[in-house]
PDB file of C-alpha atoms in Angstrom:
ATOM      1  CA  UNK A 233     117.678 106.921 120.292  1.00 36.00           C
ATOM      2  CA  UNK A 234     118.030 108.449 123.724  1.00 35.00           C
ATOM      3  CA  UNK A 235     119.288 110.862 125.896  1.00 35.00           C
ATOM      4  CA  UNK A 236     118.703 110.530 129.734  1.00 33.00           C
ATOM      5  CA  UNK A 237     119.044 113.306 131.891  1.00 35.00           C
ATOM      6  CA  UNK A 238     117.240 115.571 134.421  1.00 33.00           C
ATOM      7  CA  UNK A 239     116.791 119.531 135.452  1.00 30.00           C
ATOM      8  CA  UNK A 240     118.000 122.835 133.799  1.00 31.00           C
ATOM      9  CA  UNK A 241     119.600 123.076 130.819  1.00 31.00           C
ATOM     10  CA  UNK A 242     123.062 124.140 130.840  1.00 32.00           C
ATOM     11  CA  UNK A 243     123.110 126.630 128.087  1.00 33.00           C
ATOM     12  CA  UNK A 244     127.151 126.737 128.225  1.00 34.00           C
ATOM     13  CA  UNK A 245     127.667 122.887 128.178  1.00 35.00           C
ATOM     14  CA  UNK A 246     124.843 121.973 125.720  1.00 34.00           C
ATOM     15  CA  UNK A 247     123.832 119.148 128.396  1.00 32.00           C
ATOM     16  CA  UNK A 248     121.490 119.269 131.198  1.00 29.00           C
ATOM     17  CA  UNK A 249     122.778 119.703 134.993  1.00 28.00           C
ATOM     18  CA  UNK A 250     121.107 117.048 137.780  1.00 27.00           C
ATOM     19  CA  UNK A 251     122.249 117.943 140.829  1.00 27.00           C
ATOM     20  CA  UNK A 252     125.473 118.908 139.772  1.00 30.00           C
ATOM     21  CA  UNK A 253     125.880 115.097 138.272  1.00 32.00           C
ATOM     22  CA  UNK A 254     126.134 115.011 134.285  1.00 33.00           C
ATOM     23  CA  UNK A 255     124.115 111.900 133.537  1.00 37.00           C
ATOM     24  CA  UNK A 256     122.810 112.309 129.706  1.00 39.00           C
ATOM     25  CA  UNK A 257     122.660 108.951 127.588  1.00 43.00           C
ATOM     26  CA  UNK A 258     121.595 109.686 123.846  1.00 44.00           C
ATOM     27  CA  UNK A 259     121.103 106.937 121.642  1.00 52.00           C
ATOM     28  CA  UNK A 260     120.715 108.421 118.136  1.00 52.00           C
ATOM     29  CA  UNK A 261     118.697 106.047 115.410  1.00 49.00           C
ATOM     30  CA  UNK A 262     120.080 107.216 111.981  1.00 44.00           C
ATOM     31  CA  UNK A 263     118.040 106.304 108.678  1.00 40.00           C
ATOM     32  CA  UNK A 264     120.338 108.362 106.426  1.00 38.00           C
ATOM     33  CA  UNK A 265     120.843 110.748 110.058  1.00 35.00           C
ATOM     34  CA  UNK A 266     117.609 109.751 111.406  1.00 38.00           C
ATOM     35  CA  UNK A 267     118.112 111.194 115.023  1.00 37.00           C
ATOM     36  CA  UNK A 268     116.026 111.584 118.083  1.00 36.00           C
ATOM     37  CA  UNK A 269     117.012 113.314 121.459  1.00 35.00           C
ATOM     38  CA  UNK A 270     115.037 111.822 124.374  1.00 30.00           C
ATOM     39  CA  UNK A 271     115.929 113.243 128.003  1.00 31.00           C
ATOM     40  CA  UNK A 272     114.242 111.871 131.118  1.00 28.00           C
ATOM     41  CA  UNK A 273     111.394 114.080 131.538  1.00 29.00           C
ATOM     42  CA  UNK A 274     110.389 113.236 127.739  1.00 33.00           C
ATOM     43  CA  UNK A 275     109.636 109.718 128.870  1.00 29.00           C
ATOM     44  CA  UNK A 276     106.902 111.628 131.016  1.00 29.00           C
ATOM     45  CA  UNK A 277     106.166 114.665 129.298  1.00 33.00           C
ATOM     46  CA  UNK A 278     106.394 113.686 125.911  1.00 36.00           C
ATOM     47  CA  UNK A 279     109.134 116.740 125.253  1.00 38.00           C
ATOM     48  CA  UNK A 280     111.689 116.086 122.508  1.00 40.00           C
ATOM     49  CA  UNK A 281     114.000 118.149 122.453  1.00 44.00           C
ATOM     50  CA  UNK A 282     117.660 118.458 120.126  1.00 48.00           C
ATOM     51  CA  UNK A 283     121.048 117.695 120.856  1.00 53.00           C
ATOM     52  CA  UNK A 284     123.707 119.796 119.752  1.00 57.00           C
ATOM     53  CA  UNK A 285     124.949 116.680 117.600  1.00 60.00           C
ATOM     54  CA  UNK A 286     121.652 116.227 116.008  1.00 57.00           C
ATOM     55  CA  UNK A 287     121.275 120.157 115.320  1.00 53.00           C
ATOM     56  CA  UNK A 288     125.078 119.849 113.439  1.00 56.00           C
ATOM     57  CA  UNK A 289     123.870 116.644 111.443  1.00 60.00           C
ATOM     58  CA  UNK A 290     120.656 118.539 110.391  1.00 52.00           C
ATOM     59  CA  UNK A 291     123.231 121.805 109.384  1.00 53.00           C
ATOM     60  CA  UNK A 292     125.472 119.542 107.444  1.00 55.00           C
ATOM     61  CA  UNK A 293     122.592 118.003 105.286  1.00 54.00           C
ATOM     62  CA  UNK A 294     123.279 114.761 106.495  1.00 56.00           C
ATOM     63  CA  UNK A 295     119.381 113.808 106.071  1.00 57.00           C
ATOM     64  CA  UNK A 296     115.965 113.301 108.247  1.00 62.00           C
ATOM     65  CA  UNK A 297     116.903 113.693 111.698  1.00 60.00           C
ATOM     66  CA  UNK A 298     114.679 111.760 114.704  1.00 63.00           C
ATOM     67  CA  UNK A 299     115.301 110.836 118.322  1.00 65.00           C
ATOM     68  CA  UNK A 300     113.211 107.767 119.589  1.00 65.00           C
ATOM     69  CA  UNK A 301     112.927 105.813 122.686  1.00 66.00           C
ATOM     70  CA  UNK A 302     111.430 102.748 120.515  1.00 73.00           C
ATOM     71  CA  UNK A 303     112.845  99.552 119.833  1.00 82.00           C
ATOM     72  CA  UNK A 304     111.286  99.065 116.377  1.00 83.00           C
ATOM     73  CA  UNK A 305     112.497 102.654 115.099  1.00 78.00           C
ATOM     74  CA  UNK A 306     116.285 101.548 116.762  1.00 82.00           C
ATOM     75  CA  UNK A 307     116.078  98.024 115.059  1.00 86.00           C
ATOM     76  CA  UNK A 308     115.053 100.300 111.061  1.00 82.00           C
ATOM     77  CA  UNK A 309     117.497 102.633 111.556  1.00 82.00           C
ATOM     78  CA  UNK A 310     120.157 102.732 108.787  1.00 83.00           C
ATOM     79  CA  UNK A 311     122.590 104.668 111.088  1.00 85.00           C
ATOM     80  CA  UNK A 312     123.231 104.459 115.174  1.00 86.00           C
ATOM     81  CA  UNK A 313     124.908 106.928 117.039  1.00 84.00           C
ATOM     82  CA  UNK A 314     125.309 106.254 121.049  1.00 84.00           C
ATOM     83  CA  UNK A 315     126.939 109.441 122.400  1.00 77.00           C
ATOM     84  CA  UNK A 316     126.262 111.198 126.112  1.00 70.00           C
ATOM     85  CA  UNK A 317     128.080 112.325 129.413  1.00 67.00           C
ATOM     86  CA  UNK A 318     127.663 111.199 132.828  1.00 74.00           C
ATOM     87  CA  UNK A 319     127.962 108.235 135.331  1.00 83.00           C
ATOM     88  CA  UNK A 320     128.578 104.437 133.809  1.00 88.00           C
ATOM     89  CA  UNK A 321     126.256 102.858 136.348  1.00 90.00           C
ATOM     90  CA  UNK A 322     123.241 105.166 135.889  1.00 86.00           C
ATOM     91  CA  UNK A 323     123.652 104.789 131.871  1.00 85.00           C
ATOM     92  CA  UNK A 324     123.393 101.015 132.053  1.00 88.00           C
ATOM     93  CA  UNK A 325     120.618 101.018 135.001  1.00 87.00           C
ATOM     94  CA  UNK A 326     118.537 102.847 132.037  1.00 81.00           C
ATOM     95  CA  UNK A 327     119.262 101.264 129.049  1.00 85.00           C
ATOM     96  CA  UNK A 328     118.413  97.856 131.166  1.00 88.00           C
ATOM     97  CA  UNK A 329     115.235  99.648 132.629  1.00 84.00           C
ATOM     98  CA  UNK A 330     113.795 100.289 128.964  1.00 80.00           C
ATOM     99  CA  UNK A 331     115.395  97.240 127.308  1.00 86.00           C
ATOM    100  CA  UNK A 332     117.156  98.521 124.855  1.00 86.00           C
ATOM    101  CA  UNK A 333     120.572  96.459 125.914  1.00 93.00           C
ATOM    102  CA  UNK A 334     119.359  93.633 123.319  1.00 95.00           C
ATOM    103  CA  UNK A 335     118.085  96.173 120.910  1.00 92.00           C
ATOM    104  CA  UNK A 336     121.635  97.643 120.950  1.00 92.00           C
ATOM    105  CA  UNK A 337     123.294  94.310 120.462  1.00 96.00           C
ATOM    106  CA  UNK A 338     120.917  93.010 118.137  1.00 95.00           C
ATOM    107  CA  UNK A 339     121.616  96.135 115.717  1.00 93.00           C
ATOM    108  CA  UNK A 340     125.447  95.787 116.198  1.00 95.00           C
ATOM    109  CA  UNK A 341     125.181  91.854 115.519  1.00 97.00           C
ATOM    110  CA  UNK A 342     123.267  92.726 112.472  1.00 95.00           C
ATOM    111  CA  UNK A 343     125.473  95.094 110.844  1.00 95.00           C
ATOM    112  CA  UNK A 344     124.211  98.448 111.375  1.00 91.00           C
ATOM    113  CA  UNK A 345     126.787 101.186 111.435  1.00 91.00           C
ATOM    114  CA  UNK A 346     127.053 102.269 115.137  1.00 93.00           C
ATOM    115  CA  UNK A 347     129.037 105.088 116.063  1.00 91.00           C
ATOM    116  CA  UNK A 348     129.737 105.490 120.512  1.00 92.00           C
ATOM    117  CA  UNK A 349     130.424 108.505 121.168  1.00 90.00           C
ATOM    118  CA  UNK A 350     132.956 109.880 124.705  1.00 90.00           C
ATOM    119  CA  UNK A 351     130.748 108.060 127.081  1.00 86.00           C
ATOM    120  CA  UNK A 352     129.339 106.180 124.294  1.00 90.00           C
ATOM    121  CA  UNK A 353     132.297 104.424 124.073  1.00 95.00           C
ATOM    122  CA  UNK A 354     132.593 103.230 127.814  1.00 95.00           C
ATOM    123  CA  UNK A 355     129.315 101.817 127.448  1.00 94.00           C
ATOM    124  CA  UNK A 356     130.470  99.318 124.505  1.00 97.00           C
ATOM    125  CA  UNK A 357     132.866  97.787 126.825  1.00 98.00           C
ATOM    126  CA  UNK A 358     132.216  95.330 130.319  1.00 98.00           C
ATOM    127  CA  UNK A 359     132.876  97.805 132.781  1.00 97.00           C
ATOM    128  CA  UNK A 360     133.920 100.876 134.401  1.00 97.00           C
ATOM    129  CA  UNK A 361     135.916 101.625 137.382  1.00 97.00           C
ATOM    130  CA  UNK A 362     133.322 104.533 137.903  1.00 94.00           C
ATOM    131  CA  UNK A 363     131.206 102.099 138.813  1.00 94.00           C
ATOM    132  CA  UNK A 364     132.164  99.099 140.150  1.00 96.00           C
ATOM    133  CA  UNK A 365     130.394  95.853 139.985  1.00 96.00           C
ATOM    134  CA  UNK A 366     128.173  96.933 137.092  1.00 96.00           C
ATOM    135  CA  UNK A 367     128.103  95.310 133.710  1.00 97.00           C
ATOM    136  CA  UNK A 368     128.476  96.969 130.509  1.00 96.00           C
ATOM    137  CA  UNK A 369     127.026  96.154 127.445  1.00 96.00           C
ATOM    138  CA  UNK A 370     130.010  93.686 127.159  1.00 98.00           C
ATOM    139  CA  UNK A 371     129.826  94.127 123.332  1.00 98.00           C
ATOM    140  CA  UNK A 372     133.976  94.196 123.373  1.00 98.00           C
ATOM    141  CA  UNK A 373     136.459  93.199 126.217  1.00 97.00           C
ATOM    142  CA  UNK A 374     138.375  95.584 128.258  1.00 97.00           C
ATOM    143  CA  UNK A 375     137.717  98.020 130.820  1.00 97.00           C
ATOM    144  CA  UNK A 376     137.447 101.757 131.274  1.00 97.00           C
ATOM    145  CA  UNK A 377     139.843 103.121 134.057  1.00 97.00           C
ATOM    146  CA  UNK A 378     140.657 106.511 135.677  1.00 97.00           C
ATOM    147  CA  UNK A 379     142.938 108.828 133.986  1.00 96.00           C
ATOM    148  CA  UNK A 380     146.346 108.245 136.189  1.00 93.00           C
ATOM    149  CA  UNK A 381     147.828 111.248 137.843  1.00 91.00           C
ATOM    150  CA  UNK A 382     150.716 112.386 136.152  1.00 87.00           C
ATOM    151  CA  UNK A 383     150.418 116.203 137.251  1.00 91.00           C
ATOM    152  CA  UNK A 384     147.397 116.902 134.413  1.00 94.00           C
ATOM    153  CA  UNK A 385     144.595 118.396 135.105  1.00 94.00           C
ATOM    154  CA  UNK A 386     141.560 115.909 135.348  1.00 94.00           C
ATOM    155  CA  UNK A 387     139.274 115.826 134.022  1.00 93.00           C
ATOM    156  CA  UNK A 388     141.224 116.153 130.971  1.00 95.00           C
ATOM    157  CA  UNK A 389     139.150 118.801 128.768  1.00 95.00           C
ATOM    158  CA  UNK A 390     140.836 121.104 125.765  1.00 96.00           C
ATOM    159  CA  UNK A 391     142.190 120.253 122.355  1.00 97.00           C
ATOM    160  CA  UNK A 392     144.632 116.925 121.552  1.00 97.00           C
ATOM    161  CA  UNK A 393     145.838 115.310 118.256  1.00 98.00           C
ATOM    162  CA  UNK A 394     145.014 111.905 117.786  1.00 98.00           C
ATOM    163  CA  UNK A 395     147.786 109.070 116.061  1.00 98.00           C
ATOM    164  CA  UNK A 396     145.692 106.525 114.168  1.00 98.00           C
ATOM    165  CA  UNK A 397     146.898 102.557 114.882  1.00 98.00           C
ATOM    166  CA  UNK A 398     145.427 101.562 111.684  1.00 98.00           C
ATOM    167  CA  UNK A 399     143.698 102.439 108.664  1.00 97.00           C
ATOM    168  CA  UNK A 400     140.088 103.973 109.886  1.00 98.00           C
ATOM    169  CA  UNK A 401     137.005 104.080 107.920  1.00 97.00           C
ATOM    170  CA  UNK A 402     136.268 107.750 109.435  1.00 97.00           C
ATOM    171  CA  UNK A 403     139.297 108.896 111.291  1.00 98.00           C
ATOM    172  CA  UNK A 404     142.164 110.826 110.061  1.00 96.00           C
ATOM    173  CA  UNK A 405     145.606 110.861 111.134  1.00 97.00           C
ATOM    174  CA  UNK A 406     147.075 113.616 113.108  1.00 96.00           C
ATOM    175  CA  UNK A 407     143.492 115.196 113.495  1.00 97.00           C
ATOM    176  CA  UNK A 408     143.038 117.711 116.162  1.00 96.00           C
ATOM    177  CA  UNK A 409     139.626 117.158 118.520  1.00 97.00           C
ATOM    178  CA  UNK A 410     138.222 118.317 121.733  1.00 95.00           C
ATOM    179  CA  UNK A 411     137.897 115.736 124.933  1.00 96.00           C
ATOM    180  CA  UNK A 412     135.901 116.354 128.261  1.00 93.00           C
ATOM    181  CA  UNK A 413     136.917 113.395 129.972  1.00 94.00           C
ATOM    182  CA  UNK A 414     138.290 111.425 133.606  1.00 95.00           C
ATOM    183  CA  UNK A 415     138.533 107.957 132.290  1.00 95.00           C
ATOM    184  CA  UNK A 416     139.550 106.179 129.401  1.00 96.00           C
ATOM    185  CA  UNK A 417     139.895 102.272 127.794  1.00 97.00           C
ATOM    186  CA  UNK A 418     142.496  99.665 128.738  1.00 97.00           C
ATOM    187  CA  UNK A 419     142.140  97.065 126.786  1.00 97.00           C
ATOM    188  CA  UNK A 420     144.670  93.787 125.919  1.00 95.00           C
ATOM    189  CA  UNK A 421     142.853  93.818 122.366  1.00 97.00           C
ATOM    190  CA  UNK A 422     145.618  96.366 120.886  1.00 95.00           C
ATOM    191  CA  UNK A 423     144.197  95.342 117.107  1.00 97.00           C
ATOM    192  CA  UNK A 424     140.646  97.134 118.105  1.00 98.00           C
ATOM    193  CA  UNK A 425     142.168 100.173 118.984  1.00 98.00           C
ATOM    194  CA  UNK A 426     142.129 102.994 115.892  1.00 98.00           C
ATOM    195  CA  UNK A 427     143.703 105.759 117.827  1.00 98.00           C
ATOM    196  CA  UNK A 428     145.398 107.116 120.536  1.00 98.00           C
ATOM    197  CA  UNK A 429     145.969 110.548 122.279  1.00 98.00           C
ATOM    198  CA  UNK A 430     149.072 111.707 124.673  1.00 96.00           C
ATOM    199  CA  UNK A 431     147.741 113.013 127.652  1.00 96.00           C
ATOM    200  CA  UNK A 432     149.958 112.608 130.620  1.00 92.00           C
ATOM    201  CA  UNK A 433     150.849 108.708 128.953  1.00 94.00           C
ATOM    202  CA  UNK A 434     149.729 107.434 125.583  1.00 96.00           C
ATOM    203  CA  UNK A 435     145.326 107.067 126.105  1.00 97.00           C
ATOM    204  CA  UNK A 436     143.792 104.450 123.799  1.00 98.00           C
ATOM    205  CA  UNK A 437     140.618 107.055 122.319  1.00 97.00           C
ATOM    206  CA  UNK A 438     139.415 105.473 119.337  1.00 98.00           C
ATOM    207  CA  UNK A 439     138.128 102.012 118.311  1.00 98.00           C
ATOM    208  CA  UNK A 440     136.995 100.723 115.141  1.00 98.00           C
ATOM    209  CA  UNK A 441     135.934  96.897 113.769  1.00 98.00           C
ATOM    210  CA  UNK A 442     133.940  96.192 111.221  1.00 97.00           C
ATOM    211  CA  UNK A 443     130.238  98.090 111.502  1.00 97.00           C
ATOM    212  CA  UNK A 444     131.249  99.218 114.982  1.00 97.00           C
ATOM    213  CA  UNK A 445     133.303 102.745 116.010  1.00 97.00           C
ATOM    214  CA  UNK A 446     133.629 104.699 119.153  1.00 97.00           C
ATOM    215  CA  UNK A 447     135.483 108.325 120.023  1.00 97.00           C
ATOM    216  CA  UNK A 448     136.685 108.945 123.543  1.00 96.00           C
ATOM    217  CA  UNK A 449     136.552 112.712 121.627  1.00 95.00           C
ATOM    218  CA  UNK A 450     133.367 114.957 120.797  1.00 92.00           C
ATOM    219  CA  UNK A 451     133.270 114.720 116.814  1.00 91.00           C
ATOM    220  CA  UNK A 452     130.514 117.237 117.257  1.00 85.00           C
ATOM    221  CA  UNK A 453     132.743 119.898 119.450  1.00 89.00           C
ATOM    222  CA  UNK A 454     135.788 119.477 117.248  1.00 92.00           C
ATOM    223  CA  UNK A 455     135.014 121.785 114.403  1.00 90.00           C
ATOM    224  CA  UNK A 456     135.781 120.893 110.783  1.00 91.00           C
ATOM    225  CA  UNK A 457     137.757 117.802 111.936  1.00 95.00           C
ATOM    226  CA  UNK A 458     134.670 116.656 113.963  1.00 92.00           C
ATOM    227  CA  UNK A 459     132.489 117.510 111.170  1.00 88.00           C
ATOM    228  CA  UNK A 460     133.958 115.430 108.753  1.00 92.00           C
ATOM    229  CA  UNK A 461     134.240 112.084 111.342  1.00 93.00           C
ATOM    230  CA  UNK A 462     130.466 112.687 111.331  1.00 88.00           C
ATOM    231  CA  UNK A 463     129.774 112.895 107.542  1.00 86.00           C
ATOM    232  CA  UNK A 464     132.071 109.909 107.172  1.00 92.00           C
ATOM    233  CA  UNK A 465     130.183 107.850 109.158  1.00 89.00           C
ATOM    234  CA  UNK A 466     126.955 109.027 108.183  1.00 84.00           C
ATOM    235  CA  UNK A 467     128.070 107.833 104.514  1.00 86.00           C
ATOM    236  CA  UNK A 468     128.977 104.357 105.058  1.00 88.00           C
ATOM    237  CA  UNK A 469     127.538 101.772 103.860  1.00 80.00           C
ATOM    238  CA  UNK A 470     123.900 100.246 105.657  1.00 63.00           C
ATOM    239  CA  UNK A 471     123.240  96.789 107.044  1.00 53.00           C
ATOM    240  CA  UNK A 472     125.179  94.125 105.831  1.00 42.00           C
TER     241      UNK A 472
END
């Protein structure tokens, strides 16, 4: 599990700051919340370091916590957890750089529980219009698109409720839950879509099918609400 980033820490945003670009990519391996937190420099320096999310899973008792950058740990893990902020093409120039885009799939394909999470959730689809012309990991169809105009601010960050679609496995209805976000999913696959949000027009935020869910949201900023999407997850079920 991974988290790619670069230069000071940004004590107020719990992420790190590169040149005013937020580009972290975490990919959390969870045997019973087994989580690691790899930024950039670690890959050089050898310097793991915590995520907010994997300090809150270690506070809630949710089990061993460990980030890791290798493939073998990823492919043991009982649990997945893909969250992270910043820029669609740099996140998938990575994970292709240290080929982990099969490792990914071949854990989905598998059965383990994988949870995206904000950004996390771009990445599961084929592409972004923050970056045209580069792939995603393609593991569902549709495509993540620019919040429209409609006299909100953007990016679009503060407190929403969420509607569920259909019955969720770790989502509740009517939830309240915190989004930092410019761009969202548009997908023609309505029946993969677990929730939505009102923000301007009705946002697609949530997807869910079978060992496979994604927030647009922050679980881990969203207080008790957050906190309980996170042990929910954490207690399903392993590998089929």
């Amino acid at each position: 599990v991974w988290k790619w980033t670069s230069s000071s820490w940004c004590e107020d945003q719990d992420f790190f700051r590169f040149s005013g670009i937020y580009r972290d990519v975490y990919l959390y391996a969870v045997p019973k919340a087994h989580i690691w937190d790899i930024r950039t420099e670690a890959l050089l320096n050898d310097d793991f370091t915590e995520g907010n999310l994997c300090v809150e899973l270690k506070t809630e008792g949710c089990g061993n916590v460990k980030a890791t950058l290798y493939a073998g740990e990823i492919r043991n893990a009982d649990k997945i957890i893909l969250p992270g902020v910043g820029a669609f093409g740099d996140a998938m120039e990575k994970i292709r750089g240290y080929g982990l885009e099969e490792v990914i799939k071949e854990v989905i394909d598998k059965g383990t529980p994988f949870l995206g999470i904000c950004f996390g959730l771009h990445l599961l689809f084929e592409e972004s219009e923050e970056s045209p012309g580069v792939e995603g990991l393609g593991v569902f169809g549709g495509k993540v698109v620019k919040i429209p105009d409609c006299g909100l601010k953007i990016p679009h960050m503060g407190w929403n409720s969420i509607t569920l679609s259909k019955d969720s496995k770790i989502l509740d209805d009517n939830s309240f839950v915190y989004f930092v976000h410019s761009y969202y999913l548009n997908t023609e696959d309505e029946e993969l879509v677990s929730a939505y949000t009102e923000y301007g027009e009705k946002l697609a935020i949530a997807v869910e099918r079978g060992n496979v869910f994604a927030t647009q949201f922050h679980p881990e900023k969203s207080g008790d609400a957050g906190m309980n999407i996170l042990r929910k997850f954490v207690a399903l079920g392993g590998k089929s």
